[in-house]
Amino acid sequence: MSEKIVVKPYGDDQKSKKEEVAQMFDNISGRYDFLNHFLSLGIDKLWRKKAVKMLQEIQPKRILDIATGTGDFALESLKMSPTEVVGIDISEGMLAKGREKMVKRKVDHIISMRLGDSENLPFENNYFDALTVGFGVRNFQNLEIGLAEMLRVVRPNGKLLILEFSKPKKFPVKQSFNFYSKYIIPLLGKTISKDARAYTYLPESVAVFPEGKDFETILEKLGYKNVRATLVSGGIATIYSGTK
């Protein structure tokens, strides 16, 4: 059996992947929102809209957003008129920016931003109606532990949506995305965020992530039901959905 490849932002032997990911997002939190939308040409907003539409059939009232960052997914979920949205992240720097956004938009009474670990969620079993995570599971230190925790806190018949980068397979999207992610994103990310590794880590972590059928198999093994994968933008990203 081949050894699992672990990609970390800075490659420091003294730190865990979890610690390095938190450090990375703290480092880039000041420019994260701008870079996120700029580097994706704003397409990431469309992906979140599509994902949230997939939740509307169950009209969730309590929603958990894992790896919330500055809360973009949490904000998008307000279209479903939930009573409570919790965003959780391991980066205090990102959460601080997110809290500013919630106060500015006067939604901090609905959306709370909490520091927490996806592998040890501070919530009781079956608490949430739905769960979202955007570009976060790729950063988990222990993927299966994190995915199992996500399932634990969602109620029976509740829905989970995972939006994650994938590797396009068809010409010309494959060639264009490979060039853009390998050369353009690291260059612009380094120039604007001043963190040379953060945006080099992105394509490296996408390259080793078990996408598509491999990821669906992991979800099903952990007990996710009705698992489906929906490609967006020619396979640049995938929305995985499942129920408990």
CSV table of C-alpha atoms in Angstrom, one decimal:
chain,number,residue,atom,x,y,z
A,1,MET,CA,0.0,0.0,0.0
A,2,SER,CA,1.5,3.4,-1.0
A,3,GLU,CA,2.1,5.9,1.7
A,4,LYS,CA,-0.3,8.8,1.9
A,5,ILE,CA,1.1,12.0,0.7
A,6,VAL,CA,0.7,14.9,3.1
A,7,VAL,CA,1.0,18.4,1.6
A,8,LYS,CA,1.5,21.2,4.1
A,9,PRO,CA,1.8,25.0,3.4
A,10,TYR,CA,5.3,25.5,4.8
A,11,GLY,CA,6.7,22.0,5.3
A,12,ASP,CA,7.9,22.6,8.8
A,13,ASP,CA,8.6,19.3,10.5
A,14,GLN,CA,7.9,20.8,13.9
A,15,LYS,CA,4.3,21.7,13.1
A,16,SER,CA,1.3,19.7,12.1
A,17,LYS,CA,-0.7,20.3,8.9
A,18,LYS,CA,-3.5,21.8,11.1
A,19,GLU,CA,-1.1,24.3,12.7
A,20,GLU,CA,0.4,25.3,9.4
A,21,VAL,CA,-3.0,25.8,7.7
A,22,ALA,CA,-4.1,28.0,10.6
A,23,GLN,CA,-0.9,30.0,10.3
A,24,MET,CA,-1.3,30.3,6.6
A,25,PHE,CA,-4.8,31.7,6.8
A,26,ASP,CA,-3.8,34.1,9.6
A,27,ASN,CA,-1.1,35.3,7.3
A,28,ILE,CA,-3.3,36.0,4.3
A,29,SER,CA,-6.5,37.0,6.1
A,30,GLY,CA,-6.1,40.7,5.3
A,31,ARG,CA,-6.2,40.1,1.6
A,32,TYR,CA,-8.1,36.9,1.4
A,33,ASP,CA,-11.5,38.1,0.2
A,34,PHE,CA,-10.0,40.2,-2.5
A,35,LEU,CA,-7.7,37.5,-3.7
A,36,ASN,CA,-10.3,34.8,-3.5
A,37,HIS,CA,-12.7,36.6,-5.8
A,38,PHE,CA,-9.9,38.1,-8.0
A,39,LEU,CA,-8.1,34.9,-8.7
A,40,SER,CA,-11.3,32.9,-9.4
A,41,LEU,CA,-12.6,35.8,-11.6
A,42,GLY,CA,-15.7,35.9,-9.3
A,43,ILE,CA,-16.8,32.4,-10.3
A,44,ASP,CA,-16.5,31.1,-6.7
A,45,LYS,CA,-19.6,33.2,-5.9
A,46,LEU,CA,-21.6,31.3,-8.6
A,47,TRP,CA,-20.5,28.0,-7.2
A,48,ARG,CA,-21.7,28.9,-3.7
A,49,LYS,CA,-25.0,30.1,-5.1
A,50,LYS,CA,-25.5,26.8,-6.9
A,51,ALA,CA,-24.6,24.8,-3.8
A,52,VAL,CA,-27.1,26.7,-1.6
A,53,LYS,CA,-29.8,26.1,-4.1
A,54,MET,CA,-29.2,22.4,-3.6
A,55,LEU,CA,-30.1,22.8,0.1
A,56,GLN,CA,-33.4,24.6,-0.5
A,57,GLU,CA,-35.5,21.5,-0.7
A,58,ILE,CA,-35.0,20.8,3.0
A,59,GLN,CA,-35.3,24.5,4.1
A,60,PRO,CA,-32.7,24.2,6.9
A,61,LYS,CA,-33.1,26.4,9.9
A,62,ARG,CA,-29.8,25.5,11.6
A,63,ILE,CA,-26.8,25.5,9.4
A,64,LEU,CA,-23.1,24.9,10.1
A,65,ASP,CA,-20.5,26.2,7.8
A,66,ILE,CA,-17.1,24.4,8.3
A,67,ALA,CA,-13.8,26.2,7.4
A,68,THR,CA,-15.9,29.3,7.1
A,69,GLY,CA,-13.0,31.7,6.5
A,70,THR,CA,-14.6,35.1,6.4
A,71,GLY,CA,-18.1,33.7,6.1
A,72,ASP,CA,-19.0,33.8,2.4
A,73,PHE,CA,-20.8,30.5,2.4
A,74,ALA,CA,-22.6,31.4,5.6
A,75,LEU,CA,-23.8,34.7,4.1
A,76,GLU,CA,-25.0,32.9,1.0
A,77,SER,CA,-27.1,30.6,3.1
A,78,LEU,CA,-29.1,33.5,4.4
A,79,LYS,CA,-31.2,33.2,1.3
A,80,MET,CA,-32.9,30.3,2.9
A,81,SER,CA,-34.0,32.3,5.9
A,82,PRO,CA,-32.3,30.1,8.6
A,83,THR,CA,-32.7,31.0,12.3
A,84,GLU,CA,-29.1,30.1,13.1
A,85,VAL,CA,-25.9,29.9,11.1
A,86,VAL,CA,-22.6,29.0,12.8
A,87,GLY,CA,-19.3,29.5,10.9
A,88,ILE,CA,-16.4,27.6,12.4
A,89,ASP,CA,-12.7,27.9,11.5
A,90,ILE,CA,-9.2,27.3,12.9
A,91,SER,CA,-7.9,30.7,11.9
A,92,GLU,CA,-8.7,33.5,14.3
A,93,GLY,CA,-7.4,36.0,11.7
A,94,MET,CA,-10.0,34.9,9.1
A,95,LEU,CA,-12.8,34.8,11.8
A,96,ALA,CA,-12.0,38.4,12.8
A,97,LYS,CA,-12.5,39.6,9.2
A,98,GLY,CA,-15.6,37.5,9.0
A,99,ARG,CA,-17.1,39.1,12.2
A,100,GLU,CA,-16.5,42.5,10.8
A,101,LYS,CA,-18.5,41.5,7.7
A,102,MET,CA,-21.4,40.2,9.8
A,103,VAL,CA,-21.6,43.4,11.9
A,104,LYS,CA,-21.3,45.6,8.8
A,105,ARG,CA,-24.2,43.7,7.1
A,106,LYS,CA,-26.2,43.6,10.3
A,107,VAL,CA,-26.5,39.8,10.3
A,108,ASP,CA,-24.4,39.0,13.4
A,109,HIS,CA,-27.5,38.1,15.3
A,110,ILE,CA,-28.0,35.2,12.9
A,111,ILE,CA,-24.4,34.2,11.9
A,112,SER,CA,-21.9,33.6,14.7
A,113,MET,CA,-18.2,33.0,13.9
A,114,ARG,CA,-16.5,30.6,16.2
A,115,LEU,CA,-12.9,29.3,16.6
A,116,GLY,CA,-12.9,25.5,16.4
A,117,ASP,CA,-11.5,22.3,15.0
A,118,SER,CA,-13.3,20.4,12.3
A,119,GLU,CA,-12.1,17.1,13.8
A,120,ASN,CA,-13.6,17.8,17.2
A,121,LEU,CA,-16.7,19.9,16.7
A,122,PRO,CA,-18.1,21.5,19.8
A,123,PHE,CA,-21.7,20.6,19.1
A,124,GLU,CA,-24.1,17.8,20.1
A,125,ASN,CA,-25.2,15.0,17.8
A,126,ASN,CA,-27.9,15.8,15.2
A,127,TYR,CA,-27.9,19.5,16.0
A,128,PHE,CA,-27.8,21.0,12.5
A,129,ASP,CA,-30.3,20.6,9.6
A,130,ALA,CA,-27.6,21.2,7.0
A,131,LEU,CA,-23.8,21.6,6.7
A,132,THR,CA,-21.7,23.4,4.1
A,133,VAL,CA,-17.9,23.5,3.6
A,134,GLY,CA,-16.2,25.4,0.9
A,135,PHE,CA,-12.7,24.6,-0.1
A,136,GLY,CA,-12.0,23.3,3.4
A,137,VAL,CA,-11.9,19.5,3.5
A,138,ARG,CA,-8.7,19.5,1.4
A,139,ASN,CA,-7.0,21.2,4.4
A,140,PHE,CA,-8.1,18.7,7.0
A,141,GLN,CA,-5.2,17.0,8.8
A,142,ASN,CA,-7.3,13.8,9.2
A,143,LEU,CA,-9.8,13.8,6.3
A,144,GLU,CA,-12.0,10.9,7.5
A,145,ILE,CA,-12.1,12.1,11.1
A,146,GLY,CA,-13.3,15.5,9.9
A,147,LEU,CA,-15.9,14.0,7.6
A,148,ALA,CA,-17.2,11.7,10.3
A,149,GLU,CA,-17.5,14.7,12.7
A,150,MET,CA,-19.5,16.6,10.1
A,151,LEU,CA,-21.9,13.7,9.7
A,152,ARG,CA,-22.3,13.4,13.5
A,153,VAL,CA,-23.6,16.9,14.1
A,154,VAL,CA,-26.2,16.8,11.3
A,155,ARG,CA,-29.7,15.4,12.0
A,156,PRO,CA,-31.1,12.3,10.3
A,157,ASN,CA,-32.1,13.2,6.7
A,158,GLY,CA,-30.1,16.4,7.0
A,159,LYS,CA,-28.0,17.4,4.1
A,160,LEU,CA,-24.3,18.0,3.7
A,161,LEU,CA,-22.6,20.0,0.9
A,162,ILE,CA,-18.9,20.0,0.2
A,163,LEU,CA,-17.5,22.4,-2.4
A,164,GLU,CA,-14.0,21.6,-3.4
A,165,PHE,CA,-11.5,22.2,-6.2
A,166,SER,CA,-11.0,19.3,-8.6
A,167,LYS,CA,-8.8,18.6,-11.6
A,168,PRO,CA,-10.5,19.3,-15.0
A,169,LYS,CA,-10.2,16.3,-17.4
A,170,LYS,CA,-11.2,17.8,-20.7
A,171,PHE,CA,-9.5,20.1,-23.2
A,172,PRO,CA,-9.2,23.1,-23.1
A,173,VAL,CA,-10.3,23.6,-19.5
A,174,LYS,CA,-7.7,21.1,-18.3
A,175,GLN,CA,-4.8,22.7,-20.0
A,176,SER,CA,-5.9,26.3,-19.2
A,177,PHE,CA,-6.6,25.5,-15.5
A,178,ASN,CA,-3.3,23.7,-15.0
A,179,PHE,CA,-1.3,26.6,-16.4
A,180,TYR,CA,-3.4,29.1,-14.4
A,181,SER,CA,-3.2,27.3,-11.1
A,182,LYS,CA,0.5,26.3,-11.4
A,183,TYR,CA,1.9,29.7,-12.6
A,184,ILE,CA,-0.6,32.6,-12.4
A,185,ILE,CA,-2.2,31.9,-9.0
A,186,PRO,CA,1.1,31.5,-7.1
A,187,LEU,CA,2.6,34.6,-8.8
A,188,LEU,CA,-0.4,36.9,-8.1
A,189,GLY,CA,-1.0,35.4,-4.7
A,190,LYS,CA,2.6,36.0,-3.6
A,191,THR,CA,2.6,39.5,-5.0
A,192,ILE,CA,-0.6,40.6,-3.3
A,193,SER,CA,-0.7,38.5,-0.1
A,194,LYS,CA,3.1,38.7,0.5
A,195,ASP,CA,3.0,35.0,1.5
A,196,ALA,CA,5.0,33.1,-1.1
A,197,ARG,CA,3.8,29.6,0.0
A,198,ALA,CA,0.1,30.1,0.5
A,199,TYR,CA,-0.9,30.1,-3.2
A,200,THR,CA,1.7,27.5,-4.2
A,201,TYR,CA,0.1,25.2,-1.6
A,202,LEU,CA,-3.3,25.5,-3.3
A,203,PRO,CA,-2.5,23.6,-6.5
A,204,GLU,CA,-0.2,21.2,-4.6
A,205,SER,CA,-3.1,20.3,-2.2
A,206,VAL,CA,-5.6,20.0,-5.1
A,207,ALA,CA,-3.2,17.6,-6.9
A,208,VAL,CA,-3.2,15.0,-4.0
A,209,PHE,CA,-6.8,15.3,-2.9
A,210,PRO,CA,-8.9,12.1,-3.5
A,211,GLU,CA,-11.5,13.7,-5.9
A,212,GLY,CA,-14.4,12.3,-7.8
A,213,LYS,CA,-15.3,8.6,-7.3
A,214,ASP,CA,-12.5,8.2,-4.8
A,215,PHE,CA,-13.9,10.9,-2.6
A,216,GLU,CA,-17.5,9.6,-3.0
A,217,THR,CA,-16.3,6.2,-1.9
A,218,ILE,CA,-14.9,7.7,1.3
A,219,LEU,CA,-18.1,9.5,2.1
A,220,GLU,CA,-20.2,6.3,1.5
A,221,LYS,CA,-17.8,4.3,3.7
A,222,LEU,CA,-18.4,6.8,6.5
A,223,GLY,CA,-22.2,6.5,6.3
A,224,TYR,CA,-23.1,9.3,4.0
A,225,LYS,CA,-26.2,8.5,1.9
A,226,ASN,CA,-27.4,9.6,-1.5
A,227,VAL,CA,-23.9,10.8,-2.4
A,228,ARG,CA,-23.6,12.7,-5.6
A,229,ALA,CA,-20.9,14.8,-7.3
A,230,THR,CA,-21.8,17.8,-9.5
A,231,LEU,CA,-19.1,19.3,-11.6
A,232,VAL,CA,-19.0,23.0,-12.0
A,233,SER,CA,-17.2,25.2,-14.5
A,234,GLY,CA,-15.9,22.3,-16.6
A,235,GLY,CA,-14.6,20.4,-13.5
A,236,ILE,CA,-12.6,23.2,-11.9
A,237,ALA,CA,-14.6,22.4,-8.8
A,238,THR,CA,-17.1,19.8,-7.6
A,239,ILE,CA,-20.1,20.0,-5.3
A,240,TYR,CA,-20.4,16.8,-3.4
A,241,SER,CA,-23.8,16.3,-1.7
A,242,GLY,CA,-24.9,13.7,0.8
A,243,THR,CA,-27.6,13.0,3.4
A,244,LYS,CA,-27.5,11.4,6.9
